[in-house]
Short mmCIF file of C-alpha atoms and ligand atoms in Angstrom, two decimals:
data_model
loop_
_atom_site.label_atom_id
_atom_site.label_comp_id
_atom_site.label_asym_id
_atom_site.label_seq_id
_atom_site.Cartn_x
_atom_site.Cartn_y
_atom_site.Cartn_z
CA UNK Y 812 122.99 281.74 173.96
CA UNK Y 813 121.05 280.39 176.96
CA UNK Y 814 120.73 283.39 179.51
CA UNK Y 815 120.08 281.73 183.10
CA UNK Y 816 120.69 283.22 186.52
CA UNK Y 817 123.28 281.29 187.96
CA UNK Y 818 125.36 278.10 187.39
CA UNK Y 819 122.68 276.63 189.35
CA UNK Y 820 119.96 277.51 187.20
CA UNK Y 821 121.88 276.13 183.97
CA UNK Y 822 122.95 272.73 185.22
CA UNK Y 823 118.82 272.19 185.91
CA UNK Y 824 117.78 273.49 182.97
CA UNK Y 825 120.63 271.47 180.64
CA UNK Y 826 121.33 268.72 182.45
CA UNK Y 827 124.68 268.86 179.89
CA UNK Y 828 126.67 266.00 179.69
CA UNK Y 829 129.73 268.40 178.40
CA UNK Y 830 131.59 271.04 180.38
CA UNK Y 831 129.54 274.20 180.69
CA UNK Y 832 131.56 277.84 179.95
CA UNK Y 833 129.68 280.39 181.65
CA UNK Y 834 129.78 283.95 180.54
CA UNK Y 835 129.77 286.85 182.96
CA UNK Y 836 129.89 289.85 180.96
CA UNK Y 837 128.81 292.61 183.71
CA UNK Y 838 132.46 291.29 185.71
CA UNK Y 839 134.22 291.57 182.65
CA UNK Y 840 132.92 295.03 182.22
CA UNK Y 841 133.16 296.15 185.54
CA UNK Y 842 136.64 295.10 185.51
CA UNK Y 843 137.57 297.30 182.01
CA UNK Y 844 135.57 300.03 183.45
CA UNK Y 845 137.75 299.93 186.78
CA UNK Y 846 141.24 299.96 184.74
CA UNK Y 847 140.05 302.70 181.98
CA UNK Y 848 139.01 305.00 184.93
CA UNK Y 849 141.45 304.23 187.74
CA UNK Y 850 144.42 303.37 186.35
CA UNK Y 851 146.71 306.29 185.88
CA UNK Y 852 147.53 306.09 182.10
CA UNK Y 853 146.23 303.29 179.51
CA UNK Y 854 145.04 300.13 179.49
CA UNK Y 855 145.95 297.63 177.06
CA UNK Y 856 144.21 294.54 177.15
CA UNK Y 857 146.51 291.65 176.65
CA UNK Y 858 144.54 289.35 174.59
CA UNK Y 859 146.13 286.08 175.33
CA UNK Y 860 144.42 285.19 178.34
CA UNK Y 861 141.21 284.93 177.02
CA UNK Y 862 140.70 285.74 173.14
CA UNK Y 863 137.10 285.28 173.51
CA UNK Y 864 135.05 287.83 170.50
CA UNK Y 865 132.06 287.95 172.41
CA UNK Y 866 134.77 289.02 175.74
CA UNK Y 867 136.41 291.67 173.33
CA UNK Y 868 133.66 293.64 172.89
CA UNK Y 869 132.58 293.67 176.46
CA UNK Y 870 135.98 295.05 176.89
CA UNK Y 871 135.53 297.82 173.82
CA UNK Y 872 132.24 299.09 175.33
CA UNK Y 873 133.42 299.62 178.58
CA UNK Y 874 136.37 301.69 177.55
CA UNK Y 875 139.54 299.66 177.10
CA UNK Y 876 140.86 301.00 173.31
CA UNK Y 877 144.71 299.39 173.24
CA UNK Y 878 144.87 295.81 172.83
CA UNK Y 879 148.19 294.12 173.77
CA UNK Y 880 148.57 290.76 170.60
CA UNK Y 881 151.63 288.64 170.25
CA UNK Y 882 150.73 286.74 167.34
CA UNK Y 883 149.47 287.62 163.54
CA UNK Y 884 146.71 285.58 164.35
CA UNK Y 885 145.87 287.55 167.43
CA UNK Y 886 146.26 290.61 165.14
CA UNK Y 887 144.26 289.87 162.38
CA UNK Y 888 141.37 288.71 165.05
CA UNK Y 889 141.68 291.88 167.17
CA UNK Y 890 141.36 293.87 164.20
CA UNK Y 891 138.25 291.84 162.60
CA UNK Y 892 136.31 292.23 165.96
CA UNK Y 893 137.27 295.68 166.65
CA UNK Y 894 138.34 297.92 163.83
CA UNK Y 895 138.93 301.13 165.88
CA UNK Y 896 140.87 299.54 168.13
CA UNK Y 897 144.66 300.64 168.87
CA UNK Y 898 147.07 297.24 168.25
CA UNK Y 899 149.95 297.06 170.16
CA UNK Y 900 152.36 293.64 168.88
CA UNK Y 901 154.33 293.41 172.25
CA UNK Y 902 155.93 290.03 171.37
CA UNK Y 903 159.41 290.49 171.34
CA UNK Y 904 160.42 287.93 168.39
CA UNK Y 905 157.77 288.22 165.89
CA UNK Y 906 158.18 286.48 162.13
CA UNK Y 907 159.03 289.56 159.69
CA UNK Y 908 155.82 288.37 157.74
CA UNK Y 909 153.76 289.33 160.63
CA UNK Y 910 155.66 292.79 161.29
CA UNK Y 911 155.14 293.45 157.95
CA UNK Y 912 150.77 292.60 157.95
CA UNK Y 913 150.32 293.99 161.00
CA UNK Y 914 152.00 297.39 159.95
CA UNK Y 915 151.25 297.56 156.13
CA UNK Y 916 147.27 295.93 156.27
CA UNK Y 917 146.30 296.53 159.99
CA UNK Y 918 147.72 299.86 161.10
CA UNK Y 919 149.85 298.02 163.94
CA UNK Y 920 152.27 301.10 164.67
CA UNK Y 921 153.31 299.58 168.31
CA UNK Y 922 156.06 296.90 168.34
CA UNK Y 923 158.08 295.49 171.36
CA UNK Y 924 161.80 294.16 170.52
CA UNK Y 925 164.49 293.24 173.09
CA UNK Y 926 167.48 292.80 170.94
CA UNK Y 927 168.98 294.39 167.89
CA UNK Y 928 168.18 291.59 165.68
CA UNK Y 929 164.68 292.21 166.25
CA UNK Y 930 164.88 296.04 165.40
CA UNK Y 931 166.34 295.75 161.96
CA UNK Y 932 163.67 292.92 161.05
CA UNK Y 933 161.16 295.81 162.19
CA UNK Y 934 162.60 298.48 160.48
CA UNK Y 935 163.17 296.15 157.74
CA UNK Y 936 159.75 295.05 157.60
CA UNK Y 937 158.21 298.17 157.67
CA UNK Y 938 159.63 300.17 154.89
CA UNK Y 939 157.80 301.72 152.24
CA UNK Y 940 157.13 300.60 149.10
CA UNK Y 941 160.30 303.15 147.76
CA UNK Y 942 162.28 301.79 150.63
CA UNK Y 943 161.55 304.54 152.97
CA UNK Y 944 161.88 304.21 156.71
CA UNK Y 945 158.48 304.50 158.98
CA UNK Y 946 158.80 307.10 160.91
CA UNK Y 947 155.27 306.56 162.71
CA UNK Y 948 156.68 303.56 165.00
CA UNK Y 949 156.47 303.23 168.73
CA UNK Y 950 158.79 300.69 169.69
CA UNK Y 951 159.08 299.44 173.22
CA UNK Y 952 162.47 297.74 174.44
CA UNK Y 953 161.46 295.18 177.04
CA UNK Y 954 163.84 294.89 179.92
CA UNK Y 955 164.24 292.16 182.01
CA UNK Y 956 163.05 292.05 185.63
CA UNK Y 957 162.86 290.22 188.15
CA UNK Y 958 159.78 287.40 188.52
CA UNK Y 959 160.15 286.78 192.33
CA UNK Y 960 157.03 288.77 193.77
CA UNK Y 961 154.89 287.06 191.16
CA UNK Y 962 153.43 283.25 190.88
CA UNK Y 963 153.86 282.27 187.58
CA UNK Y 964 157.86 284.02 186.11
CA UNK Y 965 157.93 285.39 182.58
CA UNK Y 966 161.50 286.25 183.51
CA UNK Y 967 163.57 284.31 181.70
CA UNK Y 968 162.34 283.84 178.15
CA UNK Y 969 161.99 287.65 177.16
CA UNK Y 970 163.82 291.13 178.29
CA UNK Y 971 167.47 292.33 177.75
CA UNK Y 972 169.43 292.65 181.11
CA UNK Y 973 169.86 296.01 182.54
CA UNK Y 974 173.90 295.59 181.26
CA UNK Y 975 173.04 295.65 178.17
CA UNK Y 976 169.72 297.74 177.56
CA UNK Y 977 172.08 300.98 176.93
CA UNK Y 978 173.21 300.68 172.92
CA UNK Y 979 169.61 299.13 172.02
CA UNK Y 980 167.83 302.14 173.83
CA UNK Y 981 170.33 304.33 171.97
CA UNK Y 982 169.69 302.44 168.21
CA UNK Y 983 166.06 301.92 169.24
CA UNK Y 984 165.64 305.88 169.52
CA UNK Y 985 167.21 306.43 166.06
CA UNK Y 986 164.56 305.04 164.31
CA UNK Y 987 161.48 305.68 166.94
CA UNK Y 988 158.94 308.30 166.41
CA UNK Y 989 157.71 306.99 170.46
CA UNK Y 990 160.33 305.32 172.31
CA UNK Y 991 158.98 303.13 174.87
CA UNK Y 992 160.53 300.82 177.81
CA UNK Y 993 158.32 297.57 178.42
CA UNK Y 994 158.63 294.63 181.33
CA UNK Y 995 156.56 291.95 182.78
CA UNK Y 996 157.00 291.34 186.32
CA UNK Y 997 155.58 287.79 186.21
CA UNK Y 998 151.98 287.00 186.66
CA UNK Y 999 149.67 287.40 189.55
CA UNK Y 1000 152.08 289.57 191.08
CA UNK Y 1001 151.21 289.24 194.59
CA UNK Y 1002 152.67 292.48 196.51
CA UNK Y 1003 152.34 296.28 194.35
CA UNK Y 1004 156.77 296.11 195.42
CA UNK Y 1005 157.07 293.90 191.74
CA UNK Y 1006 156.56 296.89 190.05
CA UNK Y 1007 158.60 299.62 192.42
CA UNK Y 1008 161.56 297.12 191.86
CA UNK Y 1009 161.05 296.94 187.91
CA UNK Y 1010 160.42 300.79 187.91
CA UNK Y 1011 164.25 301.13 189.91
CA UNK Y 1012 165.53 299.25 187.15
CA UNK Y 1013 163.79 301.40 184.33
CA UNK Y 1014 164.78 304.31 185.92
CA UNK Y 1015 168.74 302.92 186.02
CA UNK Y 1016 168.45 302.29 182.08
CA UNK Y 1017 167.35 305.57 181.46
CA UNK Y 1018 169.74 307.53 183.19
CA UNK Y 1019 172.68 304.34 182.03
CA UNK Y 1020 171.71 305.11 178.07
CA UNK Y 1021 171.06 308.88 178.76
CA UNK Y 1022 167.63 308.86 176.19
CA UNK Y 1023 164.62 310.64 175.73
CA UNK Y 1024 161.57 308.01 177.05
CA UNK Y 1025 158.32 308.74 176.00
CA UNK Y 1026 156.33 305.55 177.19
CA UNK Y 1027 156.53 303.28 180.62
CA UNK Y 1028 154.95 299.69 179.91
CA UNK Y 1029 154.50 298.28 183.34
CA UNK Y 1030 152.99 295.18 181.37
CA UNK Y 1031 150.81 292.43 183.21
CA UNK Y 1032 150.65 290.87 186.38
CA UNK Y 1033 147.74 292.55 188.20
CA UNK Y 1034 146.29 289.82 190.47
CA UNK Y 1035 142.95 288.07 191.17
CA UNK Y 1036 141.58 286.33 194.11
CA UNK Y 1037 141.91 282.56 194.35
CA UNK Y 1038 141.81 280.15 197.14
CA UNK Y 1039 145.16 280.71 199.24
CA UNK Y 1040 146.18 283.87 197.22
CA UNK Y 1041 144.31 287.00 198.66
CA UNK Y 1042 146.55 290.23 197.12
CA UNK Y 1043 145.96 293.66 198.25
CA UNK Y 1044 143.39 295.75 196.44
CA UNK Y 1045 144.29 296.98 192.83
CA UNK Y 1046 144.19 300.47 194.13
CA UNK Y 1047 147.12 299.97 195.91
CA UNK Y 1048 148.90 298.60 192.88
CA UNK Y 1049 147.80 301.65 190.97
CA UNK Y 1050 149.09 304.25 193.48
CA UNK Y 1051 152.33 302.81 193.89
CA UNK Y 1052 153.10 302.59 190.20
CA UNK Y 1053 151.58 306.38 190.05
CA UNK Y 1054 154.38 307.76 192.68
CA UNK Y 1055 157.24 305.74 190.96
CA UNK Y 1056 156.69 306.45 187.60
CA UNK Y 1057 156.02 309.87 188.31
CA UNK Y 1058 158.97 310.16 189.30
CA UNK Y 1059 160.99 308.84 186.62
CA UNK Y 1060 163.25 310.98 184.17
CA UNK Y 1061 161.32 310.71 181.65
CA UNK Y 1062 159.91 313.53 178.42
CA UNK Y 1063 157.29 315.85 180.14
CA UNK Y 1064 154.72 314.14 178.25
CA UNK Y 1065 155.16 311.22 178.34
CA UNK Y 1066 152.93 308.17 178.92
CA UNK Y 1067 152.16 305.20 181.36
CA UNK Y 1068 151.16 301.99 179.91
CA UNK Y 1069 149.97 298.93 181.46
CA UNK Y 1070 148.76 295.32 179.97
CA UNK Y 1071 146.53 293.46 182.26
CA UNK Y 1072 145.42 290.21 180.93
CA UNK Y 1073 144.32 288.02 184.06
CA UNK Y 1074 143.11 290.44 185.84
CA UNK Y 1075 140.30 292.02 183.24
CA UNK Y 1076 139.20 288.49 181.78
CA UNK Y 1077 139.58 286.20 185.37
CA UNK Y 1078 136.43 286.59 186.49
CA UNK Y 1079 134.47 286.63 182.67
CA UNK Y 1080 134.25 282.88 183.13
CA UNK Y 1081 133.47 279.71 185.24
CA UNK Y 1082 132.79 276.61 184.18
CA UNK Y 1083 130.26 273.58 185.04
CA UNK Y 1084 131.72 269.93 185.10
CA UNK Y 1085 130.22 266.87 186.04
CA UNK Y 1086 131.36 263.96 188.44
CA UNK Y 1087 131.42 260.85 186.25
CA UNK Y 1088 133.39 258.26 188.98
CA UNK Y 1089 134.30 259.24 192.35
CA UNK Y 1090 137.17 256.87 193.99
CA UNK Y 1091 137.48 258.16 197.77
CA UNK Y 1092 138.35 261.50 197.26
CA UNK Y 1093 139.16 261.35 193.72
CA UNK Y 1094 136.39 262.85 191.83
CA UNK Y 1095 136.66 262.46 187.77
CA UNK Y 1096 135.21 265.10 186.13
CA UNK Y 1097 134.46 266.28 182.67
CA UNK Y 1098 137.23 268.80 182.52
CA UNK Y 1099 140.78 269.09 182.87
CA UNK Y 1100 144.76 269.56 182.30
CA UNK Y 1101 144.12 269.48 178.25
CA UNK Y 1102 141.63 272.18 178.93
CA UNK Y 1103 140.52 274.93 181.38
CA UNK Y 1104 141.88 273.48 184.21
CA UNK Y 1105 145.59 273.79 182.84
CA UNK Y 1106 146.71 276.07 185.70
CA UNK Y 1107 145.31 273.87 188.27
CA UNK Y 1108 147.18 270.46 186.63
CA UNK Y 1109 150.21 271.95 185.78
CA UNK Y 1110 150.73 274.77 187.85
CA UNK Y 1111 148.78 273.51 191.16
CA UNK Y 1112 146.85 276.59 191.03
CA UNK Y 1113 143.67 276.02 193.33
CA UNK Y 1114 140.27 277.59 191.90
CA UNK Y 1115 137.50 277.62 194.23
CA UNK Y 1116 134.21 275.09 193.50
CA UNK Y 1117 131.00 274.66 194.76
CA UNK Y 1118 128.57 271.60 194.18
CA UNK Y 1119 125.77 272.71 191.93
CA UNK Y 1120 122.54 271.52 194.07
CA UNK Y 1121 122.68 268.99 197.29
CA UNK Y 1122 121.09 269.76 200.78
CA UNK Y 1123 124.33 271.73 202.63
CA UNK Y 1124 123.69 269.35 204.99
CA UNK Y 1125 126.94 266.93 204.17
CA UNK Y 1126 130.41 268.47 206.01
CA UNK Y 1127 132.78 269.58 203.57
CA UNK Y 1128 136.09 267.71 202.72
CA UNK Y 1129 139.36 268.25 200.26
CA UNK Y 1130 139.22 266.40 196.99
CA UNK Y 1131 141.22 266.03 194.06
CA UNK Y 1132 140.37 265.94 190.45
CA UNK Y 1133 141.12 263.82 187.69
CA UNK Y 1134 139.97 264.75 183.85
CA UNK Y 1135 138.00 263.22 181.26
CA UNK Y 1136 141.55 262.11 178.97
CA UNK Y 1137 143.08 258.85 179.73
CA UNK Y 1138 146.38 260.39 180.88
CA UNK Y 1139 147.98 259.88 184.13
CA UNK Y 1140 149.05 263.97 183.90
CA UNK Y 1141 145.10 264.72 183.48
CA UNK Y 1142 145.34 265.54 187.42
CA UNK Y 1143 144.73 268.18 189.61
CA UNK Y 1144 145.41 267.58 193.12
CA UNK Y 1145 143.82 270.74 194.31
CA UNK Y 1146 142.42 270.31 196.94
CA UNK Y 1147 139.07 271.30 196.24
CA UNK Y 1148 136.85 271.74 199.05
CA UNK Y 1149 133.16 269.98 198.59
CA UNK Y 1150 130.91 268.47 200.43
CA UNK Y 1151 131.79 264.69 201.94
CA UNK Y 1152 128.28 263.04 200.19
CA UNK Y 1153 129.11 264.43 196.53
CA UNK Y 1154 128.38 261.49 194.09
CA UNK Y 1155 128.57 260.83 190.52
CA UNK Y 1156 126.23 262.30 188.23
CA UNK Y 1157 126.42 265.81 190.67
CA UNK Y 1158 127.30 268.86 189.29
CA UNK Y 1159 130.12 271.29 190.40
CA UNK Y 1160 130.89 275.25 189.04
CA UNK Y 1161 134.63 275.85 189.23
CA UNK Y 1162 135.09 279.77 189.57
CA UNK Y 1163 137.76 281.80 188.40
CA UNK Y 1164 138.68 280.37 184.97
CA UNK Y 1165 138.43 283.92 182.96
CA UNK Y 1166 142.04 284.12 182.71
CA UNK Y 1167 144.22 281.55 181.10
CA UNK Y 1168 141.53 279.03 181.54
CA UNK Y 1169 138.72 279.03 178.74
CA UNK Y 1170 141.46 280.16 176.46
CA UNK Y 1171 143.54 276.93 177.10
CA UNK Y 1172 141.12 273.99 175.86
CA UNK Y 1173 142.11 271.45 173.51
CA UNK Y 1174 140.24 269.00 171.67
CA UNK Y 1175 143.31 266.46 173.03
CA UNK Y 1176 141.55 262.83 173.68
CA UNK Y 1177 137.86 264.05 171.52
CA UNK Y 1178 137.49 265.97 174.55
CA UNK Y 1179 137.31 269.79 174.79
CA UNK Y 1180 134.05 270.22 173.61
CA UNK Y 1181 131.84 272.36 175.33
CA UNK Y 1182 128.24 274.42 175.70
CA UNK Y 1183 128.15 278.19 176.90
CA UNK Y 1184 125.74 280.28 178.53
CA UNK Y 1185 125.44 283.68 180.34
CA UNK Y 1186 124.65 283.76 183.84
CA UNK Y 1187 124.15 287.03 185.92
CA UNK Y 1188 125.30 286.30 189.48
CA UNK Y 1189 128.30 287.36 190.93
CA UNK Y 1190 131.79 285.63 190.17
CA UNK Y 1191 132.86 283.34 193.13
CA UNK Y 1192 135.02 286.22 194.32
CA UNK Y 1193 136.38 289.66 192.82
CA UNK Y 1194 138.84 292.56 192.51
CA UNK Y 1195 136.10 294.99 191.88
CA UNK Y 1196 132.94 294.56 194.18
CA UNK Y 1197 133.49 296.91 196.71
CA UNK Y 1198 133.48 295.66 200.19
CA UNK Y 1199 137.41 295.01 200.33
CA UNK Y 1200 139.26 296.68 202.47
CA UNK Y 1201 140.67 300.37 202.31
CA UNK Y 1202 143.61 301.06 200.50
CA UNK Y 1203 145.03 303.51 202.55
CA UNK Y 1204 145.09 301.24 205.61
CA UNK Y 1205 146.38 298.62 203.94
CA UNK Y 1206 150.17 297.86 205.40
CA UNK Y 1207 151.11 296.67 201.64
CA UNK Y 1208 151.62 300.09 200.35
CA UNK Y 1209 155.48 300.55 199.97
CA UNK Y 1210 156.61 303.64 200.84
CA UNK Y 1211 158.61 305.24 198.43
CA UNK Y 1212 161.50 307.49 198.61
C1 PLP G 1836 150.89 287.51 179.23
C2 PLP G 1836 151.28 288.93 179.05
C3 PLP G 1836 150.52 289.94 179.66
C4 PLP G 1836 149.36 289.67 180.59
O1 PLP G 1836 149.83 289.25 181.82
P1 PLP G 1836 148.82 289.04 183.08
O2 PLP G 1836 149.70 288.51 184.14
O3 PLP G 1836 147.77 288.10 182.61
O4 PLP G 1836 148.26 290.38 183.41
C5 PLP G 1836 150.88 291.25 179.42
N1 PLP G 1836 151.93 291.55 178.63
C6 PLP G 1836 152.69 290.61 178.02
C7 PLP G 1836 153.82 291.03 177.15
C8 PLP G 1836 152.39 289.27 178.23
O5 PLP G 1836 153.15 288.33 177.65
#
């Protein structure tokens, strides 16, 4: 793989007429080693936002062990990359075939389940050979909270309501050797009060189905910078969740989990695209809504660009993208500030696109295609390189009872 300084640096030396994914391994790392030493419990990786091998092993080596996988696939690539690593299947309706691999061949002893259904097909699956129950399984019952601090819901598809957690806690802790409570408060939760109100409802199913807990799952959601969303620093995230869950009812030693995906892999990646027709402010580019620029199609989601080369001199303006297919949807209105002279043929990085963006390309169209390299400057903005402000002064801490 090319190794180049910047995005700068690679666009002069390729000249590519494809999308570029650049590699920033030293954010990536920085980010695991900021979550394996400050947050206060365990990390799991959640390996759907960016699935990248190369990405895993940053994350290994800087000391993230668990890795969060929802699909056998996922599994069975986890596992290849990283033998040692701790496998935790925390999709809550999983084929029985896949229970069944990911306990039997890959030593997958964590499983998330929000209904009774789904616990006998994991008991089921995971019998012995003589018929025996496991007796080595942590299971995690994902409740439903709510989605309304966060920018993108996972609310609705997954969790059992608070009403009706209590006989699944009770049957779940039958047949658990760990007994876990899971939730996802939505992603890019934008205030650290997503997670006091999820803990309030944790703490209301514990006391409601009167069980021995043994693990908290906070789940996902930490946030990263983008253009128009600025969150308060992760440290603030971390101490609030620290009070809450400390003070939770819960078995003396018991553990707190948490399953960032976003924000460990956002700032791995950006990516170079090229203008191939500009129409006023409508630049086409060479990437889009079938690939890493889903969020910014479909979602709106603004990532922030800068034109690769130019004199500065040009005042900047908003523009809008369209991609390389020949949909209509291919679209992302942005707007993306650039300079007013940009022209076809002029290259542009587009920052940010760790998390849910390199993991989302197609080949829809014969597009999708794409070179890498490695690059060593600094992503276009970050969680973790000091110089944000100080925690303690920050007026987003909630106070807590
Ligand atoms: C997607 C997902 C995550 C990661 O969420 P982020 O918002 O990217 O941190 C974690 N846990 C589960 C169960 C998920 O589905």
């Amino acid at each position: 793989m090319h190794i180049q300084p910047d995005a700068l640096a690679v666009a002069r030396a390729l000249a590519p007429d494809e999308p570029v994914i650049l590699n920033r391994p030293q954010a990536a790392a920085r980010a695991a080693g900021f979550f394996a030493s400050k947050f206060p419990g365990k990390s799991l990786y959640a390996v759907k936002a960016n699935p990248s091998p190369t990405l895993l092993r940053v994350l290994w080596d800087a000391g993230i062990t668990h890795y969060d996988v929802a699909s056998i696939t996922e599994v069975r690539l986890v596992r290849g990359v990283l033998p040692e690593a701790v496998l935790c299947f925390m999709h809550p309706v999983k084929p029985a075939a896949a229970i069944a691999e990911a306990y039997h061949r890959h030593g997958v002893r964590v499983f998330s389940l929000d209904s009774a259904g789904e616990l006998a097909k994991i008991v089921e699956a995971t019998n012995g050979a003589d018929g025996a129950a496991a007796e080595d399984l942590s299971l995690c019952v994902r409740l439903r909270v709510s989605s309304e601090y966060s920018e993108l819901s996972l609310s609705s598809k997954f969790g059992i309501d608070l009403a009706d957690v209590a006989p699944l806690l009770q049957a779940t802790r039958q047949v658990a050797d760990c007994l876990g409570i899971c939730f996802h408060v939505g992603s890019q939760a934008m205030t650290p009060f997503a997670y006091v109100q999820a803990l309030e409802r944790v703490r209301a199913a514990i006391v409601g189905a009167a069980v021995v807990v043994d693990i908290i799952d906070v789940g996902g959601g930490f946030p990263s910078i983008y253009p128009g969303m600025e969150p308060p620093s992760l440290e603030d995230y971390f101490a609030v969740i620290h009070r809450y869950a400390e003070s939770l009812p819960v078995s003396y030693s018991s553990e707190l989990w948490c399953e960032p995906g976003r924000a460990l892999a956002a700032e791995y990646n950006s990516l170079i695209v090229r203008v191939d027709r500009r129409r006023g402010n409508e630049l086409y580019i060479n990437e889009g809504a079938y690939g890493a620029l889903y969020d910014a199609a479909h979602l709106g989601w603004r990532f922030p660009v800068r034109a690769l080369g130019g004199t500065d001199a040009a005042p900047c303006e908003d523009f809008a993208f369209y991609g390389p297919t020949c949909d209509d949807a291919d679209f992302m209105e942005g707007p993306f500030v650039l300079p007013s002279d940009i022209a076809v043929g002029d290259y542009i990085e587009i920052g940010m696109l760790g998390a849910y963006g390199a993991a989302m390309r197609t080949r829809f169209n014969g597009f999708g295609e794409g070179l890498e390299a490695e690059v060593r400057d600094e992503p276009m903005s970050s969680q973790y390189a000091g110089g944000r402000r100080d925690p303690r002064v920050s007026d987003n801490v909630v106070s807590l009872r």
